[in-house]
């Protein structure tokens, strides 16, 4: 069940009151992360080590949004909103679903589960889910939906539990829990298990670039399944992962989680009137522009270029076809200079105005983090998610930089805001430059080659 937003002002109402989209988002009190679970079950360092060294259990049940979509026209509607091809898409498979606006800029992405005939579950953050809901309501096709929102908007328990079980011992643990050999399942394909006498559906997937499964089923089965996993995992060195460590998984997986949704053009006015202002996230970082369009990103810039297929009609196809031959930015990992990070932190132990605080393990302080990436004084890209990777002893961020910036090149991340916004998450500070080296995304050789090919 979800709360009724009918009395909530629309996004456009909030934009007018704030004097523009960017001022609204720049000063908005909206959390950088939404992980309503324990911050740490042990400590975030050991929890991060577990998904690389043993096995880790991550609970996604509360912060994910589920949109259950059914009807004879469901596949047709979804295909018309996705850059992805639906050729060969069938029950038992999932895909990274990417939606764009008419100009080819990303609205959002999520995981689309093909559960059964004419039955889908779109799982992810609200940016894409809301866009799909709106289009279902406007469509004349035979499509219905049921929304199971995240813990911020939902009253009561979710419909499903959703666990990530991953790490080098994850498959061994699954075998012990099920009492059978783990079937060979391709990446993003589903299978089924019986754990603690409960029927469990599983997607071959992982959030930190490590082998494992995403397990899901009715909420009422979740406690029994979780207890069986934790008890059975003791001899494999299992760690439950809390919110602090979980926030670092995109950095290892190479997934940029929250680009600014491209919904603020005149063609989206009706959608913004439909959408409550509570859906607008906070915007932070050193990149500054008065034009919200300058914050939009394309599928290629987010590493989704391989998903774009022109074998079907979809919103934004024409724009992406025109842009296909144009050089653009690419997704990378930036490895921050450890001395510069230490200097920024040291400023908090000295007199004078310090640098912006760098939180460990995640340093993102706005829902949409946009920091300028510079070569000398020239803007060459945008740095987004940032944090410390225990397993690699590195501080990194995920970024999109110009194609001409090669791996191994040195750039600078401009850290901190000027002027300083009014977000409660931002304290008085001065900007500083942090050197960084450009590296692949995902950073791990295993995640980038072996795991992706499985």
Short mmCIF file of C-alpha atoms in Angstrom, two decimals:
data_model
loop_
_atom_site.label_atom_id
_atom_site.label_comp_id
_atom_site.label_asym_id
_atom_site.label_seq_id
_atom_site.Cartn_x
_atom_site.Cartn_y
_atom_site.Cartn_z
CA UNK A 1 0.00 0.00 0.00
CA UNK A 2 1.26 3.52 -0.74
CA UNK A 3 0.36 6.90 0.66
CA UNK A 4 -1.93 9.15 -1.34
CA UNK A 5 0.01 12.03 -2.82
CA UNK A 6 -3.10 13.71 -4.27
CA UNK A 7 -2.81 16.68 -1.90
CA UNK A 8 0.95 17.07 -2.45
CA UNK A 9 2.05 19.96 -4.71
CA UNK A 10 3.32 18.91 -8.11
CA UNK A 11 6.95 19.21 -9.17
CA UNK A 12 6.08 22.22 -11.34
CA UNK A 13 4.44 23.93 -8.36
CA UNK A 14 7.64 23.42 -6.35
CA UNK A 15 9.80 24.69 -9.23
CA UNK A 16 7.80 27.92 -9.41
CA UNK A 17 8.05 28.43 -5.65
CA UNK A 18 11.84 27.87 -5.70
CA UNK A 19 12.50 30.08 -8.69
CA UNK A 20 13.74 27.31 -10.98
CA UNK A 21 14.63 23.64 -11.18
CA UNK A 22 18.29 23.99 -10.20
CA UNK A 23 17.65 26.23 -7.16
CA UNK A 24 14.95 23.78 -6.02
CA UNK A 25 17.24 20.76 -6.24
CA UNK A 26 20.43 22.52 -5.12
CA UNK A 27 18.91 23.51 -1.76
CA UNK A 28 16.56 20.59 -1.25
CA UNK A 29 16.56 18.55 1.96
CA UNK A 30 16.51 15.06 0.42
CA UNK A 31 18.71 12.16 1.60
CA UNK A 32 21.70 11.01 -0.41
CA UNK A 33 20.87 7.38 0.38
CA UNK A 34 17.73 5.46 1.26
CA UNK A 35 18.78 2.22 2.98
CA UNK A 36 16.44 1.75 5.96
CA UNK A 37 18.36 -1.16 7.52
CA UNK A 38 20.98 -1.42 10.25
CA UNK A 39 23.93 0.88 9.52
CA UNK A 40 26.36 -1.90 10.44
CA UNK A 41 25.82 -5.48 11.56
CA UNK A 42 29.49 -5.85 12.50
CA UNK A 43 31.57 -3.08 10.94
CA UNK A 44 31.48 -1.79 7.39
CA UNK A 45 35.09 -2.80 6.69
CA UNK A 46 34.53 -6.47 7.49
CA UNK A 47 31.21 -6.41 5.66
CA UNK A 48 32.89 -5.11 2.48
CA UNK A 49 35.64 -7.72 2.78
CA UNK A 50 32.99 -10.47 2.91
CA UNK A 51 31.65 -9.99 -0.63
CA UNK A 52 35.18 -10.24 -2.01
CA UNK A 53 36.59 -12.95 0.30
CA UNK A 54 33.76 -15.15 1.65
CA UNK A 55 30.01 -14.51 1.28
CA UNK A 56 27.78 -11.54 2.04
CA UNK A 57 24.02 -11.18 2.55
CA UNK A 58 22.48 -7.85 1.53
CA UNK A 59 18.88 -6.94 2.26
CA UNK A 60 17.25 -4.90 -0.53
CA UNK A 61 13.68 -5.42 0.70
CA UNK A 62 13.00 -1.96 2.11
CA UNK A 63 14.69 0.54 -0.20
CA UNK A 64 13.69 -0.90 -3.58
CA UNK A 65 10.45 -0.03 -5.39
CA UNK A 66 8.50 -2.82 -7.13
CA UNK A 67 6.13 -2.09 -9.99
CA UNK A 68 4.16 -5.21 -10.89
CA UNK A 69 2.90 -4.91 -14.47
CA UNK A 70 0.42 -7.25 -16.14
CA UNK A 71 -1.72 -7.49 -19.25
CA UNK A 72 -1.66 -8.52 -22.89
CA UNK A 73 -0.23 -5.13 -23.85
CA UNK A 74 2.47 -5.02 -21.15
CA UNK A 75 5.41 -6.11 -23.30
CA UNK A 76 4.41 -3.70 -26.07
CA UNK A 77 4.16 -0.75 -23.70
CA UNK A 78 7.43 -1.54 -21.95
CA UNK A 79 9.27 -2.02 -25.25
CA UNK A 80 8.09 1.43 -26.35
CA UNK A 81 9.67 3.01 -23.27
CA UNK A 82 12.96 1.09 -23.27
CA UNK A 83 16.12 1.57 -25.30
CA UNK A 84 16.58 -2.20 -24.88
CA UNK A 85 15.58 -4.81 -27.43
CA UNK A 86 12.78 -7.18 -26.41
CA UNK A 87 13.72 -9.74 -29.07
CA UNK A 88 14.10 -13.08 -27.31
CA UNK A 89 12.95 -11.62 -24.00
CA UNK A 90 10.85 -14.26 -22.27
CA UNK A 91 9.74 -15.48 -18.84
CA UNK A 92 12.68 -16.47 -16.67
CA UNK A 93 14.97 -13.66 -17.83
CA UNK A 94 15.65 -10.15 -16.54
CA UNK A 95 17.25 -7.12 -18.17
CA UNK A 96 18.65 -3.72 -17.26
CA UNK A 97 15.78 -1.53 -18.44
CA UNK A 98 16.84 1.99 -19.50
CA UNK A 99 14.31 4.73 -20.25
CA UNK A 100 15.08 8.06 -21.97
CA UNK A 101 13.19 11.19 -22.92
CA UNK A 102 12.49 12.30 -26.51
CA UNK A 103 15.96 13.88 -26.71
CA UNK A 104 17.67 10.64 -25.73
CA UNK A 105 18.65 11.63 -22.18
CA UNK A 106 18.25 9.13 -19.37
CA UNK A 107 15.20 9.28 -17.12
CA UNK A 108 16.23 6.26 -15.09
CA UNK A 109 17.06 2.59 -15.11
CA UNK A 110 15.99 -0.54 -13.24
CA UNK A 111 15.85 -4.30 -13.45
CA UNK A 112 12.87 -5.68 -15.37
CA UNK A 113 11.97 -9.23 -14.33
CA UNK A 114 9.93 -11.25 -16.83
CA UNK A 115 8.03 -13.31 -14.24
CA UNK A 116 5.51 -15.15 -16.43
CA UNK A 117 3.19 -14.74 -19.36
CA UNK A 118 2.20 -11.05 -19.55
CA UNK A 119 3.66 -10.54 -16.05
CA UNK A 120 6.62 -8.30 -15.16
CA UNK A 121 8.22 -6.73 -12.11
CA UNK A 122 10.18 -3.51 -12.60
CA UNK A 123 12.54 -3.08 -9.64
CA UNK A 124 14.59 -0.01 -8.88
CA UNK A 125 14.42 3.60 -7.84
CA UNK A 126 11.38 5.76 -8.36
CA UNK A 127 12.69 7.82 -11.32
CA UNK A 128 12.01 5.14 -13.91
CA UNK A 129 9.16 3.45 -12.04
CA UNK A 130 7.13 6.68 -11.93
CA UNK A 131 7.66 7.29 -15.66
CA UNK A 132 6.41 3.80 -16.49
CA UNK A 133 3.40 4.18 -14.17
CA UNK A 134 2.45 7.44 -15.82
CA UNK A 135 2.62 5.92 -19.29
CA UNK A 136 0.51 2.94 -18.23
CA UNK A 137 -2.16 5.31 -16.94
CA UNK A 138 -2.11 7.25 -20.22
CA UNK A 139 -2.17 4.12 -22.41
CA UNK A 140 -5.15 2.47 -24.08
CA UNK A 141 -3.35 -0.88 -24.12
CA UNK A 142 -4.43 -3.78 -21.94
CA UNK A 143 -1.99 -3.06 -19.10
CA UNK A 144 -2.44 -2.72 -15.36
CA UNK A 145 0.04 -2.13 -12.56
CA UNK A 146 0.40 -2.51 -8.82
CA UNK A 147 2.92 -0.34 -7.01
CA UNK A 148 4.81 -1.54 -3.94
CA UNK A 149 6.78 1.54 -2.93
CA UNK A 150 9.90 1.71 -0.81
CA UNK A 151 9.92 2.26 2.92
CA UNK A 152 9.73 6.06 2.58
CA UNK A 153 6.24 5.95 1.05
CA UNK A 154 4.89 2.52 1.90
CA UNK A 155 2.66 1.79 4.89
CA UNK A 156 3.35 -1.62 6.35
CA UNK A 157 5.55 -4.41 5.05
CA UNK A 158 6.64 -4.85 1.42
CA UNK A 159 5.12 -7.58 -0.72
CA UNK A 160 8.45 -9.28 -1.33
CA UNK A 161 11.70 -9.87 0.49
CA UNK A 162 14.73 -9.36 -1.73
CA UNK A 163 18.20 -10.52 -0.73
CA UNK A 164 21.55 -10.38 -2.51
CA UNK A 165 23.76 -13.37 -1.68
CA UNK A 166 27.20 -13.02 -3.22
CA UNK A 167 30.91 -13.63 -2.88
CA UNK A 168 33.30 -16.46 -3.78
CA UNK A 169 31.54 -18.84 -1.36
CA UNK A 170 27.97 -17.84 -2.33
CA UNK A 171 27.39 -20.76 -4.69
CA UNK A 172 28.78 -23.22 -2.12
CA UNK A 173 26.32 -21.88 0.43
CA UNK A 174 23.40 -22.10 -2.01
CA UNK A 175 24.30 -25.74 -2.66
CA UNK A 176 24.31 -26.53 1.04
CA UNK A 177 21.03 -24.72 1.68
CA UNK A 178 19.23 -26.47 -1.18
CA UNK A 179 20.91 -29.87 -0.80
CA UNK A 180 21.49 -30.02 -4.56
CA UNK A 181 24.07 -28.93 -7.05
CA UNK A 182 23.60 -25.28 -8.00
CA UNK A 183 22.31 -25.18 -11.57
CA UNK A 184 24.36 -23.42 -14.21
CA UNK A 185 22.47 -20.18 -14.76
CA UNK A 186 23.48 -17.46 -17.19
CA UNK A 187 23.89 -13.87 -16.05
CA UNK A 188 20.46 -12.17 -15.64
CA UNK A 189 18.61 -15.48 -15.98
CA UNK A 190 16.34 -16.82 -13.25
CA UNK A 191 16.04 -20.15 -11.50
CA UNK A 192 14.21 -21.50 -8.44
CA UNK A 193 15.34 -22.99 -5.12
CA UNK A 194 13.81 -24.42 -1.98
CA UNK A 195 15.32 -22.93 1.16
CA UNK A 196 13.97 -23.65 4.66
CA UNK A 197 10.98 -25.31 3.00
CA UNK A 198 10.11 -22.09 1.16
CA UNK A 199 9.97 -21.66 -2.59
CA UNK A 200 12.55 -19.06 -3.60
CA UNK A 201 13.01 -17.38 -6.98
CA UNK A 202 16.55 -16.35 -7.86
CA UNK A 203 18.22 -14.09 -10.40
CA UNK A 204 21.86 -14.69 -11.36
CA UNK A 205 23.11 -11.25 -10.46
CA UNK A 206 25.35 -9.37 -8.05
CA UNK A 207 25.63 -5.82 -6.75
CA UNK A 208 29.40 -5.66 -6.19
CA UNK A 209 30.73 -7.45 -9.24
CA UNK A 210 30.98 -10.80 -7.47
CA UNK A 211 29.24 -14.13 -8.19
CA UNK A 212 25.90 -14.80 -6.56
CA UNK A 213 22.12 -14.60 -6.74
CA UNK A 214 19.36 -12.16 -5.97
CA UNK A 215 16.74 -14.12 -4.01
CA UNK A 216 13.12 -13.04 -3.68
CA UNK A 217 9.75 -14.33 -2.55
CA UNK A 218 6.71 -13.47 -0.41
CA UNK A 219 7.53 -11.20 2.52
CA UNK A 220 6.14 -13.67 5.03
CA UNK A 221 8.81 -16.20 3.98
CA UNK A 222 11.65 -13.74 4.32
CA UNK A 223 12.55 -14.26 7.97
CA UNK A 224 12.80 -18.05 7.62
CA UNK A 225 14.88 -17.76 4.46
CA UNK A 226 17.19 -15.17 6.02
CA UNK A 227 17.73 -17.24 9.17
CA UNK A 228 18.53 -20.32 7.11
CA UNK A 229 21.05 -18.35 5.05
CA UNK A 230 22.76 -16.81 8.07
CA UNK A 231 22.88 -20.07 10.03
CA UNK A 232 24.08 -22.09 7.06
CA UNK A 233 26.60 -19.43 6.13
CA UNK A 234 28.52 -19.47 9.42
CA UNK A 235 31.08 -21.99 8.23
CA UNK A 236 31.53 -20.04 4.99
CA UNK A 237 32.32 -16.80 6.83
CA UNK A 238 29.06 -15.03 6.02
CA UNK A 239 28.54 -11.39 6.92
CA UNK A 240 25.25 -9.51 6.88
CA UNK A 241 25.83 -6.19 5.12
CA UNK A 242 24.50 -2.98 6.62
CA UNK A 243 23.60 0.30 4.99
CA UNK A 244 27.08 1.84 5.23
CA UNK A 245 28.84 -0.98 3.39
CA UNK A 246 25.96 -1.58 0.99
CA UNK A 247 26.28 1.97 -0.31
CA UNK A 248 29.73 1.10 -1.67
CA UNK A 249 28.53 -1.70 -3.95
CA UNK A 250 27.94 0.56 -6.99
CA UNK A 251 31.56 1.71 -6.80
CA UNK A 252 32.81 -1.87 -7.20
CA UNK A 253 30.15 -2.82 -9.75
CA UNK A 254 30.68 0.33 -11.83
CA UNK A 255 27.02 1.39 -11.72
CA UNK A 256 26.15 5.11 -11.53
CA UNK A 257 22.97 4.96 -9.42
CA UNK A 258 21.22 8.33 -9.52
CA UNK A 259 21.66 10.54 -12.60
CA UNK A 260 19.40 13.59 -12.72
CA UNK A 261 16.21 12.40 -14.47
CA UNK A 262 15.64 14.14 -17.82
CA UNK A 263 12.05 15.20 -17.13
CA UNK A 264 12.17 18.99 -17.04
CA UNK A 265 11.55 19.90 -20.69
CA UNK A 266 8.27 21.43 -21.92
CA UNK A 267 7.19 18.11 -23.47
CA UNK A 268 7.11 16.60 -19.94
CA UNK A 269 4.88 19.27 -18.37
CA UNK A 270 1.87 16.96 -18.00
CA UNK A 271 4.05 14.31 -16.36
CA UNK A 272 5.47 16.82 -13.87
CA UNK A 273 1.94 17.95 -12.96
CA UNK A 274 1.10 14.29 -12.31
CA UNK A 275 4.24 13.72 -10.23
CA UNK A 276 4.35 14.97 -6.61
CA UNK A 277 7.13 17.35 -5.54
CA UNK A 278 8.28 14.77 -2.99
CA UNK A 279 9.91 12.90 -5.89
CA UNK A 280 12.49 15.63 -6.55
CA UNK A 281 15.92 14.69 -5.19
CA UNK A 282 18.70 16.92 -3.90
CA UNK A 283 21.52 18.10 -6.17
CA UNK A 284 25.04 18.60 -4.85
CA UNK A 285 28.63 19.02 -5.93
CA UNK A 286 30.98 21.49 -7.57
CA UNK A 287 29.52 21.33 -11.08
CA UNK A 288 27.40 24.45 -11.51
CA UNK A 289 24.98 25.42 -14.26
CA UNK A 290 21.71 27.30 -14.26
CA UNK A 291 20.41 24.99 -17.01
CA UNK A 292 19.08 21.68 -15.71
CA UNK A 293 19.68 20.22 -19.19
CA UNK A 294 23.43 20.45 -18.52
CA UNK A 295 22.99 17.81 -15.83
CA UNK A 296 21.35 15.28 -18.16
CA UNK A 297 23.32 12.20 -19.22
CA UNK A 298 22.98 9.89 -22.22
CA UNK A 299 22.95 6.09 -22.10
CA UNK A 300 26.48 6.04 -23.54
CA UNK A 301 27.77 8.37 -20.82
CA UNK A 302 26.41 5.99 -18.18
CA UNK A 303 27.86 2.90 -19.84
CA UNK A 304 24.51 1.78 -21.29
CA UNK A 305 25.43 2.25 -24.93
CA UNK A 306 25.46 -1.52 -25.49
CA UNK A 307 21.83 -1.70 -24.38
CA UNK A 308 20.57 0.69 -27.07
CA UNK A 309 19.02 -1.29 -29.93
CA UNK A 310 17.24 0.26 -32.90
CA UNK A 311 15.17 -2.83 -33.73
CA UNK A 312 12.00 -1.31 -32.28
CA UNK A 313 10.24 2.02 -31.83
CA UNK A 314 10.79 3.69 -28.46
CA UNK A 315 10.71 7.14 -26.92
CA UNK A 316 13.97 8.88 -27.81
CA UNK A 317 14.98 6.57 -30.65
CA UNK A 318 15.40 9.32 -33.22
CA UNK A 319 17.62 11.40 -30.96
CA UNK A 320 19.83 8.42 -30.09
CA UNK A 321 20.14 7.45 -33.77
CA UNK A 322 21.31 10.97 -34.60
CA UNK A 323 23.76 10.93 -31.70
CA UNK A 324 25.15 7.44 -32.43
CA UNK A 325 28.07 8.70 -34.55
CA UNK A 326 28.95 11.66 -32.32
CA UNK A 327 31.85 11.41 -29.87
CA UNK A 328 30.59 11.57 -26.31
CA UNK A 329 31.73 10.96 -22.76
CA UNK A 330 32.37 7.50 -21.34
CA UNK A 331 31.98 5.95 -17.92
CA UNK A 332 35.17 5.50 -15.89
CA UNK A 333 36.45 5.04 -12.36
CA UNK A 334 38.52 7.87 -10.92
CA UNK A 335 41.14 6.76 -8.38
CA UNK A 336 41.58 9.71 -6.03
CA UNK A 337 45.07 10.68 -4.89
CA UNK A 338 45.45 9.44 -1.32
CA UNK A 339 47.64 12.38 -0.25
CA UNK A 340 45.05 14.87 -1.51
CA UNK A 341 42.24 13.01 0.27
CA UNK A 342 44.32 13.01 3.47
CA UNK A 343 45.01 16.74 3.07
CA UNK A 344 41.29 17.45 2.76
CA UNK A 345 40.61 15.45 5.91
CA UNK A 346 43.59 17.04 7.70
CA UNK A 347 42.04 20.46 7.15
CA UNK A 348 39.44 19.52 9.76
CA UNK A 349 42.23 19.24 12.34
CA UNK A 350 43.67 22.66 11.57
CA UNK A 351 42.62 26.27 12.06
CA UNK A 352 40.64 28.00 9.35
CA UNK A 353 37.81 27.00 7.05
CA UNK A 354 38.16 23.29 6.18
CA UNK A 355 37.46 21.44 2.95
CA UNK A 356 34.11 19.74 2.46
CA UNK A 357 33.98 16.73 4.78
CA UNK A 358 34.76 13.42 3.04
CA UNK A 359 32.61 10.73 4.60
CA UNK A 360 33.75 7.10 4.75
CA UNK A 361 32.84 4.74 3.23
CA UNK A 362 30.56 6.88 1.00
CA UNK A 363 31.21 10.56 0.39
CA UNK A 364 28.11 11.36 -1.65
CA UNK A 365 26.13 14.01 0.24
CA UNK A 366 23.29 14.64 -2.25
CA UNK A 367 20.92 12.29 -4.04
CA UNK A 368 22.34 13.55 -7.35
CA UNK A 369 26.09 14.16 -6.89
CA UNK A 370 27.75 16.17 -9.68
CA UNK A 371 31.37 17.24 -9.16
CA UNK A 372 33.43 18.88 -11.90
CA UNK A 373 36.30 16.87 -13.40
CA UNK A 374 39.05 19.14 -14.69
CA UNK A 375 42.22 19.05 -16.76
CA UNK A 376 43.88 22.27 -15.66
CA UNK A 377 40.84 24.58 -15.74
CA UNK A 378 38.94 22.83 -18.52
CA UNK A 379 35.81 20.84 -17.68
CA UNK A 380 36.22 17.32 -19.09
CA UNK A 381 33.59 15.39 -17.17
CA UNK A 382 31.38 14.84 -14.14
CA UNK A 383 32.24 12.79 -11.04
CA UNK A 384 29.24 11.18 -9.32
CA UNK A 385 29.25 8.46 -6.68
CA UNK A 386 32.37 8.58 -4.46
CA UNK A 387 33.73 6.48 -1.63
CA UNK A 388 36.34 4.19 -0.12
CA UNK A 389 36.88 0.64 -1.39
CA UNK A 390 38.24 -1.42 1.48
CA UNK A 391 39.07 -4.36 -0.76
CA UNK A 392 41.30 -2.25 -2.99
CA UNK A 393 42.54 0.24 -0.36
CA UNK A 394 41.44 3.06 -2.66
CA UNK A 395 39.20 6.09 -2.60
CA UNK A 396 37.35 6.30 -5.92
CA UNK A 397 34.44 7.84 -7.73
CA UNK A 398 32.43 6.87 -10.79
CA UNK A 399 32.52 9.49 -13.50
CA UNK A 400 31.74 10.22 -17.10
CA UNK A 401 34.59 11.90 -18.99
CA UNK A 402 35.35 12.92 -22.55
CA UNK A 403 36.36 10.09 -24.86
CA UNK A 404 39.74 11.74 -25.41
CA UNK A 405 40.67 11.21 -21.74
CA UNK A 406 42.47 7.85 -21.76
CA UNK A 407 42.81 5.33 -18.95
CA UNK A 408 45.86 6.28 -16.91
CA UNK A 409 45.41 10.02 -17.50
CA UNK A 410 45.53 12.36 -14.52
CA UNK A 411 42.62 14.71 -13.89
CA UNK A 412 41.37 16.71 -10.91
CA UNK A 413 38.06 16.46 -9.04
CA UNK A 414 36.84 19.82 -7.76
CA UNK A 415 35.50 18.88 -4.33
CA UNK A 416 33.01 21.05 -2.46
CA UNK A 417 30.46 23.70 -3.39
CA UNK A 418 30.90 27.37 -4.26
CA UNK A 419 28.53 28.92 -3.42
CA UNK A 420 27.62 26.60 -0.57
CA UNK A 421 24.03 25.40 -0.83
CA UNK A 422 21.46 25.44 1.94
CA UNK A 423 21.12 21.64 2.13
CA UNK A 424 21.37 20.47 5.76
CA UNK A 425 23.97 17.91 4.60
CA UNK A 426 26.38 20.70 3.61
CA UNK A 427 28.47 22.53 6.19
CA UNK A 428 30.49 25.75 5.63
CA UNK A 429 33.63 24.77 3.72
CA UNK A 430 36.08 25.72 0.98
CA UNK A 431 36.59 23.98 -2.32
CA UNK A 432 39.72 21.95 -3.00
CA UNK A 433 41.17 20.06 -5.95
CA UNK A 434 41.88 16.37 -5.63
CA UNK A 435 44.06 14.68 -8.22
CA UNK A 436 42.73 11.46 -9.70
CA UNK A 437 43.79 8.82 -12.21
CA UNK A 438 41.35 7.58 -14.85
CA UNK A 439 40.69 3.80 -14.70
CA UNK A 440 38.10 1.37 -16.14
CA UNK A 441 34.63 0.91 -14.67
CA UNK A 442 34.16 -1.58 -13.09
CA UNK A 443 37.60 -1.26 -11.54
CA UNK A 444 38.10 -4.91 -10.65
CA UNK A 445 39.54 -7.10 -13.43
CA UNK A 446 37.32 -9.92 -12.26
CA UNK A 447 34.17 -7.80 -12.37
CA UNK A 448 35.06 -6.27 -15.73
CA UNK A 449 35.98 -9.49 -17.57
CA UNK A 450 35.30 -12.85 -15.92
CA UNK A 451 32.07 -11.96 -14.10
CA UNK A 452 30.46 -10.03 -16.96
CA UNK A 453 31.12 -12.91 -19.32
CA UNK A 454 29.48 -15.55 -17.15
#
